[in-house]
GROMACS .gro file of C-alpha atoms in nm:
model
  302
    1MET     CA    1   0.000   0.000   0.000
    2ARG     CA    2   0.128   0.347  -0.085
    3PRO     CA    3   0.126   0.644   0.154
    4ASP     CA    4  -0.044   0.853  -0.114
    5ASP     CA    5  -0.349   0.626  -0.086
    6TRP     CA    6  -0.422   0.845   0.217
    7HIS     CA    7  -0.598   1.168   0.120
    8LEU     CA    8  -0.545   1.435   0.389
    9THR     CA    9  -0.745   1.754   0.414
   10GLU     CA   10  -0.846   2.033   0.651
   11ASP     CA   11  -1.162   2.091   0.445
   12ILE     CA   12  -1.447   1.940   0.645
   13HIS     CA   13  -1.694   1.948   0.357
   14ASP     CA   14  -1.449   1.779   0.119
   15PHE     CA   15  -1.389   1.508   0.379
   16HIS     CA   16  -1.762   1.459   0.434
   17ALA     CA   17  -1.824   1.429   0.060
   18ARG     CA   18  -1.554   1.165   0.034
   19ALA     CA   19  -1.609   0.969   0.355
   20GLY     CA   20  -1.972   1.024   0.450
   21GLU     CA   21  -2.107   0.714   0.276
   22PHE     CA   22  -1.835   0.494   0.428
   23LEU     CA   23  -1.902   0.623   0.781
   24ARG     CA   24  -2.278   0.580   0.744
   25SER     CA   25  -2.234   0.222   0.621
   26ARG     CA   26  -2.171   0.103   0.980
   27PRO     CA   27  -2.317   0.380   1.196
   28ALA     CA   28  -2.284   0.217   1.538
   29LEU     CA   29  -1.922   0.111   1.478
   30HIS     CA   30  -1.845   0.459   1.342
   31THR     CA   31  -2.035   0.646   1.614
   32THR     CA   32  -1.747   0.872   1.718
   33PRO     CA   33  -1.633   0.988   1.371
   34LEU     CA   34  -1.994   1.048   1.270
   35THR     CA   35  -2.061   1.277   1.566
   36THR     CA   36  -1.717   1.440   1.543
   37ILE     CA   37  -1.760   1.533   1.177
   38GLU     CA   38  -2.115   1.654   1.237
   39ARG     CA   39  -1.993   1.889   1.508
   40LEU     CA   40  -1.723   2.023   1.276
   41ARG     CA   41  -1.978   2.070   0.997
   42THR     CA   42  -2.225   2.257   1.216
   43ARG     CA   43  -1.988   2.457   1.436
   44GLY     CA   44  -1.685   2.505   1.214
   45ALA     CA   45  -1.320   2.401   1.221
   46ASP     CA   46  -1.264   2.548   1.568
   47ALA     CA   47  -1.545   2.343   1.726
   48PHE     CA   48  -1.296   2.154   1.945
   49GLY     CA   49  -1.051   2.437   2.001
   50GLY     CA   50  -0.681   2.416   1.924
   51PRO     CA   51  -0.530   2.383   1.575
   52ALA     CA   52  -0.738   2.312   1.266
   53PRO     CA   53  -0.831   1.944   1.247
   54VAL     CA   54  -0.658   1.718   0.996
   55LEU     CA   55  -0.888   1.458   0.839
   56GLY     CA   56  -0.790   1.163   0.625
   57CYS     CA   57  -0.940   0.896   0.400
   58LEU     CA   58  -0.780   0.576   0.277
   59GLU     CA   59  -0.896   0.559  -0.084
   60ARG     CA   60  -0.841   0.306  -0.358
   61SER     CA   61  -1.013   0.313  -0.697
   62GLY     CA   62  -1.249   0.583  -0.573
   63LYS     CA   63  -1.363   0.382  -0.269
   64VAL     CA   64  -1.298   0.478   0.094
   65HIS     CA   65  -1.172   0.193   0.315
   66ALA     CA   66  -1.085   0.380   0.638
   67THR     CA   67  -1.069   0.727   0.791
   68PHE     CA   68  -0.893   0.921   1.063
   69SER     CA   69  -0.938   1.251   1.242
   70LEU     CA   70  -0.653   1.434   1.412
   71ILE     CA   71  -0.800   1.689   1.651
   72ARG     CA   72  -0.669   1.666   2.008
   73GLY     CA   73  -0.532   1.322   1.925
   74LEU     CA   74  -0.569   1.064   1.652
   75SER     CA   75  -0.898   0.873   1.613
   76LEU     CA   76  -0.907   0.585   1.364
   77THR     CA   77  -1.159   0.355   1.205
   78HIS     CA   78  -1.051  -0.007   1.167
   79LEU     CA   79  -0.712  -0.061   0.999
   80THR     CA   80  -0.506  -0.368   0.916
   81PRO     CA   81  -0.153  -0.371   1.060
   82GLU     CA   82  -0.016  -0.284   0.714
   83GLN     CA   83  -0.254   0.010   0.681
   84ALA     CA   84  -0.166   0.129   1.032
   85ASP     CA   85   0.206   0.114   0.953
   86THR     CA   86   0.163   0.306   0.628
   87LEU     CA   87  -0.039   0.577   0.802
   88ALA     CA   88   0.218   0.603   1.082
   89ALA     CA   89   0.495   0.645   0.823
   90HIS     CA   90   0.294   0.909   0.639
   91LEU     CA   91   0.212   1.115   0.950
   92ALA     CA   92   0.568   1.086   1.082
   93ALA     CA   93   0.704   1.210   0.750
   94LEU     CA   94   0.472   1.511   0.776
   95GLY     CA   95   0.604   1.590   1.124
   96GLN     CA   96   0.271   1.539   1.299
   97SER     CA   97   0.268   1.529   1.679
   98LEU     CA   98   0.028   1.277   1.833
   99PRO     CA   99  -0.064   1.298   2.203
  100PHE     CA  100  -0.272   0.980   2.180
  101VAL     CA  101  -0.443   0.733   1.947
  102SER     CA  102  -0.795   0.597   1.992
  103ALA     CA  103  -0.948   0.310   1.793
  104ASP     CA  104  -1.068  -0.048   1.820
  105HIS     CA  105  -0.815  -0.242   2.026
  106GLY     CA  106  -0.642  -0.418   1.738
  107THR     CA  107  -0.610  -0.101   1.531
  108ALA     CA  108  -0.495   0.115   1.824
  109THR     CA  109  -0.233  -0.142   1.924
  110ALA     CA  110  -0.105  -0.185   1.566
  111PHE     CA  111  -0.079   0.191   1.518
  112ALA     CA  112   0.087   0.247   1.858
  113GLU     CA  113   0.352  -0.011   1.774
  114ALA     CA  114   0.403   0.138   1.427
  115TRP     CA  115   0.429   0.491   1.569
  116GLN     CA  116   0.690   0.377   1.819
  117ARG     CA  117   0.894   0.217   1.538
  118ARG     CA  118   0.869   0.529   1.323
  119THR     CA  119   0.920   0.798   1.588
  120GLY     CA  120   1.054   0.639   1.905
  121ALA     CA  121   0.748   0.761   2.098
  122THR     CA  122   0.659   0.528   2.386
  123PRO     CA  123   0.293   0.420   2.394
  124THR     CA  124   0.112   0.369   2.724
  125LEU     CA  125  -0.230   0.209   2.740
  126ARG     CA  126  -0.456   0.464   2.907
  127ASP     CA  127  -0.807   0.324   2.866
  128ARG     CA  128  -1.005   0.027   2.747
  129ILE     CA  129  -1.360   0.100   2.636
  130ARG     CA  130  -1.638  -0.134   2.524
  131LEU     CA  131  -1.874  -0.025   2.246
  132TYR     CA  132  -2.233  -0.150   2.253
  133ARG     CA  133  -2.518  -0.144   2.001
  134LEU     CA  134  -2.881  -0.177   2.101
  135GLY     CA  135  -3.055  -0.495   1.987
  136THR     CA  136  -3.409  -0.539   2.123
  137LEU     CA  137  -3.482  -0.286   2.394
  138THR     CA  138  -3.603  -0.457   2.713
  139PRO     CA  139  -3.699  -0.194   2.973
  140PRO     CA  140  -3.604  -0.295   3.328
  141THR     CA  141  -3.863  -0.439   3.562
  142PRO     CA  142  -3.972  -0.332   3.806
  143VAL     CA  143  -3.945   0.032   3.701
  144PRO     CA  144  -3.849   0.254   3.995
  145ASP     CA  145  -4.103   0.508   4.113
  146GLY     CA  146  -4.087   0.828   3.913
  147ARG     CA  147  -4.059   0.919   3.548
  148GLY     CA  148  -3.823   1.037   3.278
  149ARG     CA  149  -3.828   1.407   3.195
  150PHE     CA  150  -3.650   1.600   2.922
  151VAL     CA  151  -3.398   1.848   3.063
  152GLY     CA  152  -3.483   2.208   2.980
  153GLU     CA  153  -3.302   2.537   3.016
  154GLN     CA  154  -3.446   2.579   3.365
  155ASP     CA  155  -3.257   2.262   3.469
  156ARG     CA  156  -2.913   2.383   3.359
  157GLU     CA  157  -2.766   2.427   3.709
  158GLN     CA  158  -2.874   2.077   3.819
  159LEU     CA  159  -2.747   1.929   3.492
  160MET     CA  160  -2.407   2.096   3.530
  161LEU     CA  161  -2.385   1.970   3.889
  162PHE     CA  162  -2.445   1.612   3.773
  163LEU     CA  163  -2.193   1.653   3.491
  164ARG     CA  164  -1.925   1.789   3.722
  165GLU     CA  165  -1.973   1.485   3.945
  166PHE     CA  166  -1.967   1.254   3.641
  167THR     CA  167  -1.644   1.398   3.498
  168THR     CA  168  -1.478   1.367   3.838
  169ASP     CA  169  -1.582   1.002   3.854
  170VAL     CA  170  -1.434   0.923   3.510
  171ARG     CA  171  -1.121   1.140   3.555
  172GLU     CA  172  -1.213   1.372   3.270
  173ALA     CA  173  -1.034   1.706   3.300
  174VAL     CA  174  -1.291   1.967   3.200
  175THR     CA  175  -1.444   2.277   3.354
  176ILE     CA  176  -1.823   2.284   3.348
  177ASP     CA  177  -1.991   2.611   3.435
  178ALA     CA  178  -2.201   2.876   3.263
  179ALA     CA  179  -1.896   3.038   3.102
  180SER     CA  180  -1.739   2.717   2.968
  181TRP     CA  181  -2.058   2.524   2.882
  182ALA     CA  182  -2.066   2.602   2.507
  183GLY     CA  183  -1.714   2.466   2.461
  184THR     CA  184  -1.769   2.132   2.636
  185ARG     CA  185  -1.855   1.806   2.462
  186PHE     CA  186  -2.186   1.805   2.648
  187ALA     CA  187  -2.330   2.124   2.498
  188ASP     CA  188  -2.447   1.953   2.177
  189LYS     CA  189  -2.630   1.672   2.357
  190HIS     CA  190  -2.987   1.624   2.474
  191PHE     CA  191  -3.042   1.519   2.835
  192THR     CA  192  -3.313   1.338   3.029
  193PHE     CA  193  -3.353   1.320   3.406
  194TRP     CA  194  -3.512   1.037   3.595
  195GLU     CA  195  -3.698   1.208   3.876
  196THR     CA  196  -3.881   1.075   4.180
  197PRO     CA  197  -4.255   1.136   4.224
  198ASP     CA  198  -4.181   1.458   4.416
  199GLY     CA  199  -3.983   1.594   4.118
  200THR     CA  200  -3.629   1.537   4.250
  201PRO     CA  201  -3.375   1.446   3.974
  202VAL     CA  202  -3.190   1.128   4.075
  203SER     CA  203  -3.020   1.016   3.753
  204MET     CA  204  -2.947   1.145   3.405
  205ALA     CA  205  -2.866   1.024   3.055
  206GLY     CA  206  -2.754   1.222   2.755
  207ALA     CA  207  -2.782   1.147   2.384
  208THR     CA  208  -2.630   1.285   2.067
  209SER     CA  209  -2.839   1.422   1.785
  210MET     CA  210  -2.911   1.160   1.519
  211VAL     CA  211  -2.643   1.128   1.250
  212GLY     CA  212  -2.668   0.871   0.973
  213GLY     CA  213  -2.955   0.704   1.159
  214MET     CA  214  -2.737   0.666   1.472
  215VAL     CA  215  -2.783   0.807   1.823
  216ARG     CA  216  -2.523   0.753   2.096
  217VAL     CA  217  -2.630   0.746   2.460
  218ASP     CA  218  -2.366   0.943   2.653
  219PRO     CA  219  -2.321   1.001   2.941
  220VAL     CA  220  -2.525   0.803   3.198
  221TYR     CA  221  -2.481   0.908   3.561
  222THR     CA  222  -2.639   0.845   3.900
  223PRO     CA  223  -2.488   1.000   4.214
  224ALA     CA  224  -2.314   0.737   4.428
  225ARG     CA  225  -2.557   0.780   4.718
  226LEU     CA  226  -2.852   0.693   4.492
  227ARG     CA  227  -2.712   0.392   4.307
  228GLY     CA  228  -2.859   0.043   4.327
  229ARG     CA  229  -3.219   0.161   4.301
  230GLY     CA  230  -3.275   0.107   3.928
  231TYR     CA  231  -3.255   0.472   3.826
  232ALA     CA  232  -2.972   0.430   3.572
  233GLY     CA  233  -3.148   0.145   3.394
  234ALA     CA  234  -3.473   0.338   3.383
  235VAL     CA  235  -3.324   0.657   3.240
  236THR     CA  236  -3.106   0.466   2.989
  237ALA     CA  237  -3.412   0.277   2.864
  238GLU     CA  238  -3.606   0.604   2.846
  239VAL     CA  239  -3.342   0.773   2.629
  240SER     CA  240  -3.295   0.462   2.415
  241GLN     CA  241  -3.668   0.440   2.348
  242ALA     CA  242  -3.678   0.808   2.258
  243ALA     CA  243  -3.404   0.749   2.001
  244LEU     CA  244  -3.595   0.458   1.847
  245THR     CA  245  -3.918   0.659   1.842
  246ALA     CA  246  -3.735   0.939   1.661
  247GLY     CA  247  -3.634   0.691   1.390
  248ALA     CA  248  -3.284   0.581   1.488
  249THR     CA  249  -3.173   0.257   1.326
  250ASP     CA  250  -2.867   0.227   1.551
  251VAL     CA  251  -2.838   0.324   1.917
  252ALA     CA  252  -2.488   0.295   2.063
  253LEU     CA  253  -2.311   0.357   2.391
  254TYR     CA  254  -1.966   0.313   2.546
  255ALA     CA  255  -1.893   0.148   2.882
  256ASP     CA  256  -1.587   0.085   3.094
  257PRO     CA  257  -1.530  -0.294   3.071
  258ALA     CA  258  -1.385  -0.287   3.422
  259ASN     CA  259  -1.726  -0.189   3.563
  260PRO     CA  260  -1.931  -0.510   3.584
  261THR     CA  261  -2.239  -0.329   3.716
  262SER     CA  262  -2.286  -0.097   3.420
  263ASN     CA  263  -2.199  -0.365   3.165
  264ALA     CA  264  -2.451  -0.607   3.314
  265LEU     CA  265  -2.714  -0.332   3.323
  266TYR     CA  266  -2.673  -0.238   2.958
  267GLN     CA  267  -2.688  -0.600   2.848
  268ARG     CA  268  -3.004  -0.662   3.053
  269ILE     CA  269  -3.186  -0.385   2.868
  270GLY     CA  270  -3.077  -0.506   2.525
  271TYR     CA  271  -2.733  -0.368   2.440
  272ARG     CA  272  -2.480  -0.605   2.281
  273PRO     CA  273  -2.101  -0.551   2.264
  274ILE     CA  274  -1.968  -0.491   1.912
  275ALA     CA  275  -1.610  -0.371   1.970
  276GLU     CA  276  -1.337  -0.344   2.231
  277CYS     CA  277  -1.156  -0.012   2.202
  278ALA     CA  278  -0.833   0.127   2.342
  279VAL     CA  279  -0.660   0.460   2.393
  280TYR     CA  280  -0.278   0.483   2.397
  281ASP     CA  281  -0.092   0.793   2.512
  282PHE     CA  282   0.245   0.875   2.354
  283ALA     CA  283   0.540   1.005   2.553
  284SER     CA  284   0.825   1.146   2.345
  285ALA     CA  285   1.037   1.449   2.277
  286GLU     CA  286   0.799   1.563   2.004
  287PRO     CA  287   0.672   1.924   2.008
  288GLU     CA  288   0.386   1.959   2.257
  289ALA     CA  289   0.044   1.973   2.092
  290SER     CA  290  -0.203   2.235   2.210
  291GLU     CA  291  -0.518   2.113   2.377
  292GLY     CA  292  -0.869   2.242   2.332
  293PRO     CA  293  -1.159   2.259   2.576
  294GLY     CA  294  -1.244   1.925   2.729
  295ALA     CA  295  -0.898   1.780   2.676
  296GLY     CA  296  -0.812   1.507   2.922
  297ARG     CA  297  -0.969   1.164   2.908
  298PRO     CA  298  -1.026   1.140   2.531
  299ALA     CA  299  -1.351   1.036   2.374
  300PRO     CA  300  -1.304   0.681   2.252
  301GLY     CA  301  -1.400   0.544   1.921
  302PRO     CA  302  -1.312   0.347   1.616
   0.00000   0.00000   0.00000
Protein backbone atom coordinates (compact mmCIF):
# COMPACT_ATOMS: atom_id res chain seq x y z
CA MET A 1 0.00 0.00 0.00
CA ARG A 2 1.28 3.47 -0.85
CA PRO A 3 1.26 6.44 1.54
CA ASP A 4 -0.44 8.53 -1.14
CA ASP A 5 -3.49 6.26 -0.86
CA TRP A 6 -4.22 8.45 2.17
CA HIS A 7 -5.98 11.68 1.20
CA LEU A 8 -5.45 14.35 3.89
CA THR A 9 -7.45 17.54 4.14
CA GLU A 10 -8.46 20.33 6.51
CA ASP A 11 -11.62 20.91 4.45
CA ILE A 12 -14.47 19.40 6.45
CA HIS A 13 -16.94 19.48 3.57
CA ASP A 14 -14.49 17.79 1.19
CA PHE A 15 -13.89 15.08 3.79
CA HIS A 16 -17.62 14.59 4.34
CA ALA A 17 -18.24 14.29 0.60
CA ARG A 18 -15.54 11.65 0.34
CA ALA A 19 -16.09 9.69 3.55
CA GLY A 20 -19.72 10.24 4.50
CA GLU A 21 -21.07 7.14 2.76
CA PHE A 22 -18.35 4.94 4.28
CA LEU A 23 -19.02 6.23 7.81
CA ARG A 24 -22.78 5.80 7.44
CA SER A 25 -22.34 2.22 6.21
CA ARG A 26 -21.71 1.03 9.80
CA PRO A 27 -23.17 3.80 11.96
CA ALA A 28 -22.84 2.17 15.38
CA LEU A 29 -19.22 1.11 14.78
CA HIS A 30 -18.45 4.59 13.42
CA THR A 31 -20.35 6.46 16.14
CA THR A 32 -17.47 8.72 17.18
CA PRO A 33 -16.33 9.88 13.71
CA LEU A 34 -19.94 10.48 12.70
CA THR A 35 -20.61 12.77 15.66
CA THR A 36 -17.17 14.40 15.43
CA ILE A 37 -17.60 15.33 11.77
CA GLU A 38 -21.15 16.54 12.37
CA ARG A 39 -19.93 18.89 15.08
CA LEU A 40 -17.23 20.23 12.76
CA ARG A 41 -19.78 20.70 9.97
CA THR A 42 -22.25 22.57 12.16
CA ARG A 43 -19.88 24.57 14.36
CA GLY A 44 -16.85 25.05 12.14
CA ALA A 45 -13.20 24.01 12.21
CA ASP A 46 -12.64 25.48 15.68
CA ALA A 47 -15.45 23.43 17.26
CA PHE A 48 -12.96 21.54 19.45
CA GLY A 49 -10.51 24.37 20.01
CA GLY A 50 -6.81 24.16 19.24
CA PRO A 51 -5.30 23.83 15.75
CA ALA A 52 -7.38 23.12 12.66
CA PRO A 53 -8.31 19.44 12.47
CA VAL A 54 -6.58 17.18 9.96
CA LEU A 55 -8.88 14.58 8.39
CA GLY A 56 -7.90 11.63 6.25
CA CYS A 57 -9.40 8.96 4.00
CA LEU A 58 -7.80 5.76 2.77
CA GLU A 59 -8.96 5.59 -0.84
CA ARG A 60 -8.41 3.06 -3.58
CA SER A 61 -10.13 3.13 -6.97
CA GLY A 62 -12.49 5.83 -5.73
CA LYS A 63 -13.63 3.82 -2.69
CA VAL A 64 -12.98 4.78 0.94
CA HIS A 65 -11.72 1.93 3.15
CA ALA A 66 -10.85 3.80 6.38
CA THR A 67 -10.69 7.27 7.91
CA PHE A 68 -8.93 9.21 10.63
CA SER A 69 -9.38 12.51 12.42
CA LEU A 70 -6.53 14.34 14.12
CA ILE A 71 -8.00 16.89 16.51
CA ARG A 72 -6.69 16.66 20.08
CA GLY A 73 -5.32 13.22 19.25
CA LEU A 74 -5.69 10.64 16.52
CA SER A 75 -8.98 8.73 16.13
CA LEU A 76 -9.07 5.85 13.64
CA THR A 77 -11.59 3.55 12.05
CA HIS A 78 -10.51 -0.07 11.67
CA LEU A 79 -7.12 -0.61 9.99
CA THR A 80 -5.06 -3.68 9.16
CA PRO A 81 -1.53 -3.71 10.60
CA GLU A 82 -0.16 -2.84 7.14
CA GLN A 83 -2.54 0.10 6.81
CA ALA A 84 -1.66 1.29 10.32
CA ASP A 85 2.06 1.14 9.53
CA THR A 86 1.63 3.06 6.28
CA LEU A 87 -0.39 5.77 8.02
CA ALA A 88 2.18 6.03 10.82
CA ALA A 89 4.95 6.45 8.23
CA HIS A 90 2.94 9.09 6.39
CA LEU A 91 2.12 11.15 9.50
CA ALA A 92 5.68 10.86 10.82
CA ALA A 93 7.04 12.10 7.50
CA LEU A 94 4.72 15.11 7.76
CA GLY A 95 6.04 15.90 11.24
CA GLN A 96 2.71 15.39 12.99
CA SER A 97 2.68 15.29 16.79
CA LEU A 98 0.28 12.77 18.33
CA PRO A 99 -0.64 12.98 22.03
CA PHE A 100 -2.72 9.80 21.80
CA VAL A 101 -4.43 7.33 19.47
CA SER A 102 -7.95 5.97 19.92
CA ALA A 103 -9.48 3.10 17.93
CA ASP A 104 -10.68 -0.48 18.20
CA HIS A 105 -8.15 -2.42 20.26
CA GLY A 106 -6.42 -4.18 17.38
CA THR A 107 -6.10 -1.01 15.31
CA ALA A 108 -4.95 1.15 18.24
CA THR A 109 -2.33 -1.42 19.24
CA ALA A 110 -1.05 -1.85 15.66
CA PHE A 111 -0.79 1.91 15.18
CA ALA A 112 0.87 2.47 18.58
CA GLU A 113 3.52 -0.11 17.74
CA ALA A 114 4.03 1.38 14.27
CA TRP A 115 4.29 4.91 15.69
CA GLN A 116 6.90 3.77 18.19
CA ARG A 117 8.94 2.17 15.38
CA ARG A 118 8.69 5.29 13.23
CA THR A 119 9.20 7.98 15.88
CA GLY A 120 10.54 6.39 19.05
CA ALA A 121 7.48 7.61 20.98
CA THR A 122 6.59 5.28 23.86
CA PRO A 123 2.93 4.20 23.94
CA THR A 124 1.12 3.69 27.24
CA LEU A 125 -2.30 2.09 27.40
CA ARG A 126 -4.56 4.64 29.07
CA ASP A 127 -8.07 3.24 28.66
CA ARG A 128 -10.05 0.27 27.47
CA ILE A 129 -13.60 1.00 26.36
CA ARG A 130 -16.38 -1.34 25.24
CA LEU A 131 -18.74 -0.25 22.46
CA TYR A 132 -22.33 -1.50 22.53
CA ARG A 133 -25.18 -1.44 20.01
CA LEU A 134 -28.81 -1.77 21.01
CA GLY A 135 -30.55 -4.95 19.87
CA THR A 136 -34.09 -5.39 21.23
CA LEU A 137 -34.82 -2.86 23.94
CA THR A 138 -36.03 -4.57 27.13
CA PRO A 139 -36.99 -1.94 29.73
CA PRO A 140 -36.04 -2.95 33.28
CA THR A 141 -38.63 -4.39 35.62
CA PRO A 142 -39.72 -3.32 38.06
CA VAL A 143 -39.45 0.32 37.01
CA PRO A 144 -38.49 2.54 39.95
CA ASP A 145 -41.03 5.08 41.13
CA GLY A 146 -40.87 8.28 39.13
CA ARG A 147 -40.59 9.19 35.48
CA GLY A 148 -38.23 10.37 32.78
CA ARG A 149 -38.28 14.07 31.95
CA PHE A 150 -36.50 16.00 29.22
CA VAL A 151 -33.98 18.48 30.63
CA GLY A 152 -34.83 22.08 29.80
CA GLU A 153 -33.02 25.37 30.16
CA GLN A 154 -34.46 25.79 33.65
CA ASP A 155 -32.57 22.62 34.69
CA ARG A 156 -29.13 23.83 33.59
CA GLU A 157 -27.66 24.27 37.09
CA GLN A 158 -28.74 20.77 38.19
CA LEU A 159 -27.47 19.29 34.92
CA MET A 160 -24.07 20.96 35.30
CA LEU A 161 -23.85 19.70 38.89
CA PHE A 162 -24.45 16.12 37.73
CA LEU A 163 -21.93 16.53 34.91
CA ARG A 164 -19.25 17.89 37.22
CA GLU A 165 -19.73 14.85 39.45
CA PHE A 166 -19.67 12.54 36.41
CA THR A 167 -16.44 13.98 34.98
CA THR A 168 -14.78 13.67 38.38
CA ASP A 169 -15.82 10.02 38.54
CA VAL A 170 -14.34 9.23 35.10
CA ARG A 171 -11.21 11.40 35.55
CA GLU A 172 -12.13 13.72 32.70
CA ALA A 173 -10.34 17.06 33.00
CA VAL A 174 -12.91 19.67 32.00
CA THR A 175 -14.44 22.77 33.54
CA ILE A 176 -18.23 22.84 33.48
CA ASP A 177 -19.91 26.11 34.35
CA ALA A 178 -22.01 28.76 32.63
CA ALA A 179 -18.96 30.38 31.02
CA SER A 180 -17.39 27.17 29.68
CA TRP A 181 -20.58 25.24 28.82
CA ALA A 182 -20.66 26.02 25.07
CA GLY A 183 -17.14 24.66 24.61
CA THR A 184 -17.69 21.32 26.36
CA ARG A 185 -18.55 18.06 24.62
CA PHE A 186 -21.86 18.05 26.48
CA ALA A 187 -23.30 21.24 24.98
CA ASP A 188 -24.47 19.53 21.77
CA LYS A 189 -26.30 16.72 23.57
CA HIS A 190 -29.87 16.24 24.74
CA PHE A 191 -30.42 15.19 28.35
CA THR A 192 -33.13 13.38 30.29
CA PHE A 193 -33.53 13.20 34.06
CA TRP A 194 -35.12 10.37 35.95
CA GLU A 195 -36.98 12.08 38.76
CA THR A 196 -38.81 10.75 41.80
CA PRO A 197 -42.55 11.36 42.24
CA ASP A 198 -41.81 14.58 44.16
CA GLY A 199 -39.83 15.94 41.18
CA THR A 200 -36.29 15.37 42.50
CA PRO A 201 -33.75 14.46 39.74
CA VAL A 202 -31.90 11.28 40.75
CA SER A 203 -30.20 10.16 37.53
CA MET A 204 -29.47 11.45 34.05
CA ALA A 205 -28.66 10.24 30.55
CA GLY A 206 -27.54 12.22 27.55
CA ALA A 207 -27.82 11.47 23.84
CA THR A 208 -26.30 12.85 20.67
CA SER A 209 -28.39 14.22 17.85
CA MET A 210 -29.11 11.60 15.19
CA VAL A 211 -26.43 11.28 12.50
CA GLY A 212 -26.68 8.71 9.73
CA GLY A 213 -29.55 7.04 11.59
CA MET A 214 -27.37 6.66 14.72
CA VAL A 215 -27.83 8.07 18.23
CA ARG A 216 -25.23 7.53 20.96
CA VAL A 217 -26.30 7.46 24.60
CA ASP A 218 -23.66 9.43 26.53
CA PRO A 219 -23.21 10.01 29.41
CA VAL A 220 -25.25 8.03 31.98
CA TYR A 221 -24.81 9.08 35.61
CA THR A 222 -26.39 8.45 39.00
CA PRO A 223 -24.88 10.00 42.14
CA ALA A 224 -23.14 7.37 44.28
CA ARG A 225 -25.57 7.80 47.18
CA LEU A 226 -28.52 6.93 44.92
CA ARG A 227 -27.12 3.92 43.07
CA GLY A 228 -28.59 0.43 43.27
CA ARG A 229 -32.19 1.61 43.01
CA GLY A 230 -32.75 1.07 39.28
CA TYR A 231 -32.55 4.72 38.26
CA ALA A 232 -29.72 4.30 35.72
CA GLY A 233 -31.48 1.45 33.94
CA ALA A 234 -34.73 3.38 33.83
CA VAL A 235 -33.24 6.57 32.40
CA THR A 236 -31.06 4.66 29.89
CA ALA A 237 -34.12 2.77 28.64
CA GLU A 238 -36.06 6.04 28.46
CA VAL A 239 -33.42 7.73 26.29
CA SER A 240 -32.95 4.62 24.15
CA GLN A 241 -36.68 4.40 23.48
CA ALA A 242 -36.78 8.08 22.58
CA ALA A 243 -34.04 7.49 20.01
CA LEU A 244 -35.95 4.58 18.47
CA THR A 245 -39.18 6.59 18.42
CA ALA A 246 -37.35 9.39 16.61
CA GLY A 247 -36.34 6.91 13.90
CA ALA A 248 -32.84 5.81 14.88
CA THR A 249 -31.73 2.57 13.26
CA ASP A 250 -28.67 2.27 15.51
CA VAL A 251 -28.38 3.24 19.17
CA ALA A 252 -24.88 2.95 20.63
CA LEU A 253 -23.11 3.57 23.91
CA TYR A 254 -19.66 3.13 25.46
CA ALA A 255 -18.93 1.48 28.82
CA ASP A 256 -15.87 0.85 30.94
CA PRO A 257 -15.30 -2.94 30.71
CA ALA A 258 -13.85 -2.87 34.22
CA ASN A 259 -17.26 -1.89 35.63
CA PRO A 260 -19.31 -5.10 35.84
CA THR A 261 -22.39 -3.29 37.16
CA SER A 262 -22.86 -0.97 34.20
CA ASN A 263 -21.99 -3.65 31.65
CA ALA A 264 -24.51 -6.07 33.14
CA LEU A 265 -27.14 -3.32 33.23
CA TYR A 266 -26.73 -2.38 29.58
CA GLN A 267 -26.88 -6.00 28.48
CA ARG A 268 -30.04 -6.62 30.53
CA ILE A 269 -31.86 -3.85 28.68
CA GLY A 270 -30.77 -5.06 25.25
CA TYR A 271 -27.33 -3.68 24.40
CA ARG A 272 -24.80 -6.05 22.81
CA PRO A 273 -21.01 -5.51 22.64
CA ILE A 274 -19.68 -4.91 19.12
CA ALA A 275 -16.10 -3.71 19.70
CA GLU A 276 -13.37 -3.44 22.31
CA CYS A 277 -11.56 -0.12 22.02
CA ALA A 278 -8.33 1.27 23.42
CA VAL A 279 -6.60 4.60 23.93
CA TYR A 280 -2.78 4.83 23.97
CA ASP A 281 -0.92 7.93 25.12
CA PHE A 282 2.45 8.75 23.54
CA ALA A 283 5.40 10.05 25.53
CA SER A 284 8.25 11.46 23.45
CA ALA A 285 10.37 14.49 22.77
CA GLU A 286 7.99 15.63 20.04
CA PRO A 287 6.72 19.24 20.08
CA GLU A 288 3.86 19.59 22.57
CA ALA A 289 0.44 19.73 20.92
CA SER A 290 -2.03 22.35 22.10
CA GLU A 291 -5.18 21.13 23.77
CA GLY A 292 -8.69 22.42 23.32
CA PRO A 293 -11.59 22.59 25.76
CA GLY A 294 -12.44 19.25 27.29
CA ALA A 295 -8.98 17.80 26.76
CA GLY A 296 -8.12 15.07 29.22
CA ARG A 297 -9.69 11.64 29.08
CA PRO A 298 -10.26 11.40 25.31
CA ALA A 299 -13.51 10.36 23.74
CA PRO A 300 -13.04 6.81 22.52
CA GLY A 301 -14.00 5.44 19.21
CA PRO A 302 -13.12 3.47 16.16
